[in-house]
């Protein structure tokens, strides 16, 4: 198992112990175990248990992805008696509020809904929500870190994206410093400049073959290896 993910799982385990009552521990751990191969879902689980909405000490029973666009997923976290809606992207995870309540207008626009009612129509009852697939075949065509689909450009900052200059991991290699001719990145504008340089060079898009091969190295998300257990 990848070191980073192992650490994240340990961290979540710890939060879970503080977050829920003893009788709910088993439930919470079970759901966590379903997603131990999926960094994106683990980040969501960690966010939930770190900041329990309304400090309600409820374990997660089910996770469902309501809709997804351009690497931004709308997830429903179903707990014992409440359910919540979260926006999950590579940069951040944001709690929007309880599921099936009004959502911010920007979000409606982003997912191309004309009104709250139109959006609500696409929000099935909690019991009908399809559980998010465990880190298996279905997710192979989605980047495990940033969530873009096969053939799409990763979201900038994604740990799976490969560097077009050195073919290493873009988030880890030193090419950004070399290309910008700086020692370290200090502001947003440098990132924007780098993003332009990157586009000019030609970004390496996510392909599902990459997911299957990825990464077998110690610093990555060892998806292939994890599937065996
Ligand atoms: Zn990605
Ligand atoms: Zn590089």
Tab-separated table of C-alpha atoms and ligand atoms in Angstrom:
chain	number	residue	atom	x	y	z
A	1	UNK	CA	0.000	0.000	0.000
A	2	UNK	CA	1.256	3.493	-0.825
A	3	UNK	CA	2.834	5.253	2.087
A	4	UNK	CA	0.750	8.388	1.728
A	5	UNK	CA	-2.501	6.494	1.667
A	6	UNK	CA	-1.498	4.286	4.560
A	7	UNK	CA	-0.792	7.426	6.560
A	8	UNK	CA	-4.116	8.899	5.552
A	9	UNK	CA	-5.982	5.766	6.609
A	10	UNK	CA	-4.201	5.767	9.975
A	11	UNK	CA	-5.108	9.396	10.394
A	12	UNK	CA	-8.769	8.770	9.562
A	13	UNK	CA	-8.872	5.807	11.976
A	14	UNK	CA	-7.790	8.163	14.701
A	15	UNK	CA	-10.413	10.781	13.845
A	16	UNK	CA	-13.068	8.060	13.701
A	17	UNK	CA	-12.292	6.998	17.254
A	18	UNK	CA	-12.957	10.503	18.502
A	19	UNK	CA	-15.842	11.186	16.184
A	20	UNK	CA	-18.226	8.335	16.766
A	21	UNK	CA	-19.446	6.315	19.705
A	22	UNK	CA	-18.058	2.905	20.371
A	23	UNK	CA	-21.127	1.087	19.087
A	24	UNK	CA	-20.663	2.805	15.702
A	25	UNK	CA	-16.952	2.149	15.317
A	26	UNK	CA	-17.407	-1.049	13.374
A	27	UNK	CA	-19.724	0.585	10.856
A	28	UNK	CA	-17.381	3.527	10.366
A	29	UNK	CA	-14.357	1.273	9.877
A	30	UNK	CA	-16.189	-0.957	7.440
A	31	UNK	CA	-17.038	1.923	5.113
A	32	UNK	CA	-13.487	3.215	5.419
A	33	UNK	CA	-12.139	-0.212	4.426
A	34	UNK	CA	-14.229	-0.186	1.235
A	35	UNK	CA	-12.409	2.847	-0.047
A	36	UNK	CA	-8.867	2.255	1.101
A	37	UNK	CA	-7.739	2.247	-2.556
A	38	UNK	CA	-9.384	5.510	-3.469
A	39	UNK	CA	-7.472	8.586	-2.423
A	40	UNK	CA	-10.220	10.939	-3.489
A	41	UNK	CA	-12.880	9.235	-1.388
A	42	UNK	CA	-10.457	8.906	1.524
A	43	UNK	CA	-9.981	12.673	1.464
A	44	UNK	CA	-13.739	13.083	1.669
A	45	UNK	CA	-14.048	10.629	4.551
A	46	UNK	CA	-11.238	12.401	6.360
A	47	UNK	CA	-12.936	15.770	5.881
A	48	UNK	CA	-16.189	14.399	7.288
A	49	UNK	CA	-14.670	12.882	10.412
A	50	UNK	CA	-12.348	15.832	10.989
A	51	UNK	CA	-15.162	18.353	11.056
A	52	UNK	CA	-18.359	16.514	11.891
A	53	UNK	CA	-21.236	18.608	10.527
A	54	UNK	CA	-23.146	20.144	13.458
A	55	UNK	CA	-20.931	17.969	15.674
A	56	UNK	CA	-23.332	15.102	15.184
A	57	UNK	CA	-21.454	11.968	16.111
A	58	UNK	CA	-22.675	9.782	13.296
A	59	UNK	CA	-20.734	7.202	11.318
A	60	UNK	CA	-20.827	7.227	7.512
A	61	UNK	CA	-23.096	4.478	6.179
A	62	UNK	CA	-22.825	5.106	2.478
A	63	UNK	CA	-21.048	7.337	-0.016
A	64	UNK	CA	-22.558	8.206	-3.335
A	65	UNK	CA	-21.418	10.352	-6.248
A	66	UNK	CA	-24.436	12.316	-7.388
A	67	UNK	CA	-22.870	13.931	-10.419
A	68	UNK	CA	-19.491	14.762	-11.800
A	69	UNK	CA	-18.120	17.278	-14.250
A	70	UNK	CA	-14.622	18.330	-15.231
A	71	UNK	CA	-13.048	16.692	-12.216
A	72	UNK	CA	-15.542	18.162	-9.771
A	73	UNK	CA	-17.724	15.615	-8.039
A	74	UNK	CA	-20.831	16.154	-5.986
A	75	UNK	CA	-20.871	13.517	-3.254
A	76	UNK	CA	-23.553	12.546	-0.791
A	77	UNK	CA	-22.312	11.341	2.580
A	78	UNK	CA	-25.084	9.260	4.121
A	79	UNK	CA	-24.915	8.968	7.888
A	80	UNK	CA	-27.215	7.415	10.476
A	81	UNK	CA	-29.983	9.995	10.368
A	82	UNK	CA	-28.553	12.868	8.341
A	83	UNK	CA	-27.031	13.106	4.888
A	84	UNK	CA	-24.751	15.795	3.543
A	85	UNK	CA	-23.689	17.143	0.200
A	86	UNK	CA	-19.997	17.794	-0.482
A	87	UNK	CA	-18.149	19.216	-3.462
A	88	UNK	CA	-14.986	17.229	-4.086
A	89	UNK	CA	-12.227	18.536	-6.333
A	90	UNK	CA	-8.491	18.034	-6.390
A	91	UNK	CA	-7.925	21.288	-4.495
A	92	UNK	CA	-10.554	21.087	-1.849
A	93	UNK	CA	-13.536	19.440	-0.273
A	94	UNK	CA	-16.408	21.678	0.715
A	95	UNK	CA	-19.449	20.816	2.786
A	96	UNK	CA	-22.491	22.423	1.162
A	97	UNK	CA	-25.016	21.422	3.787
A	98	UNK	CA	-27.612	18.768	4.245
A	99	UNK	CA	-28.543	16.718	1.224
A	100	UNK	CA	-31.667	17.780	-0.669
A	101	UNK	CA	-31.568	21.319	0.549
A	102	UNK	CA	-30.870	24.388	-1.547
A	103	UNK	CA	-27.350	24.622	-2.945
A	104	UNK	CA	-25.307	27.696	-3.939
A	105	UNK	CA	-26.297	29.263	-7.259
A	106	UNK	CA	-22.753	28.948	-8.644
A	107	UNK	CA	-23.064	25.235	-8.169
A	108	UNK	CA	-26.355	25.069	-10.042
A	109	UNK	CA	-24.738	27.012	-12.866
A	110	UNK	CA	-21.659	24.797	-12.842
A	111	UNK	CA	-23.745	21.661	-13.220
A	112	UNK	CA	-26.070	23.437	-15.657
A	113	UNK	CA	-29.277	23.534	-13.661
A	114	UNK	CA	-31.715	26.366	-14.177
A	115	UNK	CA	-33.217	26.207	-10.681
A	116	UNK	CA	-33.060	24.566	-7.266
A	117	UNK	CA	-36.151	22.558	-8.189
A	118	UNK	CA	-34.571	21.199	-11.359
A	119	UNK	CA	-31.525	20.213	-9.317
A	120	UNK	CA	-33.645	18.587	-6.594
A	121	UNK	CA	-35.332	16.408	-9.181
A	122	UNK	CA	-31.947	14.808	-9.799
A	123	UNK	CA	-31.389	14.164	-6.103
A	124	UNK	CA	-32.851	10.727	-5.393
A	125	UNK	CA	-34.012	9.626	-1.962
A	126	UNK	CA	-31.150	8.532	0.257
A	127	UNK	CA	-32.181	4.864	0.059
A	128	UNK	CA	-32.012	4.986	-3.721
A	129	UNK	CA	-28.553	6.489	-3.950
A	130	UNK	CA	-26.100	4.137	-5.602
A	131	UNK	CA	-23.045	3.553	-3.448
A	132	UNK	CA	-19.842	4.895	-4.982
A	133	UNK	CA	-17.935	2.027	-6.553
A	134	UNK	CA	-15.121	0.591	-4.510
A	135	UNK	CA	-11.675	1.084	-6.043
A	136	UNK	CA	-12.210	-1.525	-8.758
A	137	UNK	CA	-12.811	-1.840	-12.470
A	138	UNK	CA	-15.440	0.882	-12.740
A	139	UNK	CA	-13.096	3.538	-11.486
A	140	UNK	CA	-10.221	2.599	-13.813
A	141	UNK	CA	-11.318	5.135	-16.396
A	142	UNK	CA	-11.288	7.951	-13.850
A	143	UNK	CA	-8.087	9.497	-12.545
A	144	UNK	CA	-7.868	8.210	-8.953
A	145	UNK	CA	-6.552	11.524	-7.685
A	146	UNK	CA	-8.308	14.338	-9.509
A	147	UNK	CA	-11.286	12.503	-10.967
A	148	UNK	CA	-11.006	13.484	-14.626
A	149	UNK	CA	-12.078	10.950	-17.216
A	150	UNK	CA	-10.000	8.957	-19.680
A	151	UNK	CA	-8.463	11.324	-22.270
A	152	UNK	CA	-8.978	14.510	-20.267
A	153	UNK	CA	-6.329	16.857	-18.915
A	154	UNK	CA	-5.697	16.434	-15.210
A	155	UNK	CA	-6.563	19.275	-12.907
A	156	UNK	CA	-3.403	21.242	-12.191
A	157	UNK	CA	-1.732	19.854	-9.114
A	158	UNK	CA	-2.918	16.291	-9.652
A	159	UNK	CA	-0.374	13.790	-8.336
A	160	UNK	CA	-1.006	11.386	-11.202
A	161	UNK	CA	-0.163	13.835	-14.003
A	162	UNK	CA	3.086	13.114	-15.768
A	163	UNK	CA	5.548	15.848	-16.661
A	164	UNK	CA	5.953	16.527	-20.397
A	165	UNK	CA	9.560	17.655	-19.881
A	166	UNK	CA	11.027	14.866	-17.786
A	167	UNK	CA	8.257	12.228	-17.868
A	168	UNK	CA	8.352	12.101	-14.076
A	169	UNK	CA	5.512	12.949	-11.716
A	170	UNK	CA	4.624	16.564	-12.412
A	171	UNK	CA	3.756	17.394	-8.820
A	172	UNK	CA	7.122	16.094	-7.624
A	173	UNK	CA	9.707	16.873	-10.295
A	174	UNK	CA	11.740	20.066	-10.428
A	175	UNK	CA	10.742	21.109	-13.917
A	176	UNK	CA	8.409	23.825	-12.682
A	177	UNK	CA	11.362	25.599	-11.041
A	178	UNK	CA	13.565	25.082	-14.075
A	179	UNK	CA	10.910	26.310	-16.471
A	180	UNK	CA	10.171	29.385	-14.381
A	181	UNK	CA	13.853	29.866	-13.585
A	182	UNK	CA	13.145	30.321	-9.882
A	183	UNK	CA	14.174	28.592	-6.656
A	184	UNK	CA	10.692	28.318	-5.273
A	185	UNK	CA	7.131	29.195	-6.133
A	186	UNK	CA	5.957	32.238	-4.255
A	187	UNK	CA	2.709	33.373	-5.756
A	188	UNK	CA	-0.296	32.503	-7.846
A	189	UNK	CA	0.983	34.322	-10.910
A	190	UNK	CA	3.961	31.963	-11.112
A	191	UNK	CA	1.578	29.048	-11.091
A	192	UNK	CA	-0.411	30.644	-13.870
A	193	UNK	CA	2.734	31.227	-15.904
A	194	UNK	CA	3.711	27.632	-15.334
A	195	UNK	CA	0.268	26.473	-16.350
A	196	UNK	CA	0.684	28.409	-19.637
A	197	UNK	CA	4.134	26.946	-20.249
A	198	UNK	CA	2.717	23.545	-19.558
A	199	UNK	CA	-0.134	23.966	-22.022
A	200	UNK	CA	2.282	25.291	-24.643
A	201	UNK	CA	4.506	22.250	-24.168
A	202	UNK	CA	1.492	19.939	-24.307
A	203	UNK	CA	0.086	18.340	-21.193
A	204	UNK	CA	-0.017	14.583	-20.810
A	205	UNK	CA	-3.660	13.656	-20.508
A	206	UNK	CA	-4.990	10.962	-18.227
A	207	UNK	CA	-5.472	7.607	-19.893
A	208	UNK	CA	-6.862	4.561	-18.177
A	209	UNK	CA	-3.844	2.471	-19.140
A	210	UNK	CA	-1.872	4.875	-16.990
A	211	UNK	CA	-4.202	4.109	-14.126
A	212	UNK	CA	-3.641	0.365	-14.483
A	213	UNK	CA	0.110	0.820	-14.643
A	214	UNK	CA	0.225	3.469	-11.995
A	215	UNK	CA	2.469	3.589	-10.210
A	216	UNK	CA	4.276	0.572	-8.710
A	217	UNK	CA	6.622	3.059	-7.114
A	218	UNK	CA	6.886	3.650	-3.425
A	219	UNK	CA	5.715	7.226	-3.465
A	220	UNK	CA	2.503	6.814	-5.364
A	221	UNK	CA	-0.947	5.436	-4.870
A	222	UNK	CA	-0.339	1.743	-5.228
A	223	UNK	CA	-3.632	0.958	-6.816
A	224	UNK	CA	-2.642	-2.164	-8.675
A	225	UNK	CA	-0.965	-3.647	-5.661
A	226	UNK	CA	-3.838	-2.801	-3.331
A	227	UNK	CA	-6.376	-4.588	-5.493
A	228	UNK	CA	-4.856	-7.945	-4.620
A	229	UNK	CA	-5.860	-7.908	-0.986
B	1	LIG	ZN1	-5.445	13.387	-12.337
B	2	LIG	ZN1	9.492	17.176	-14.890
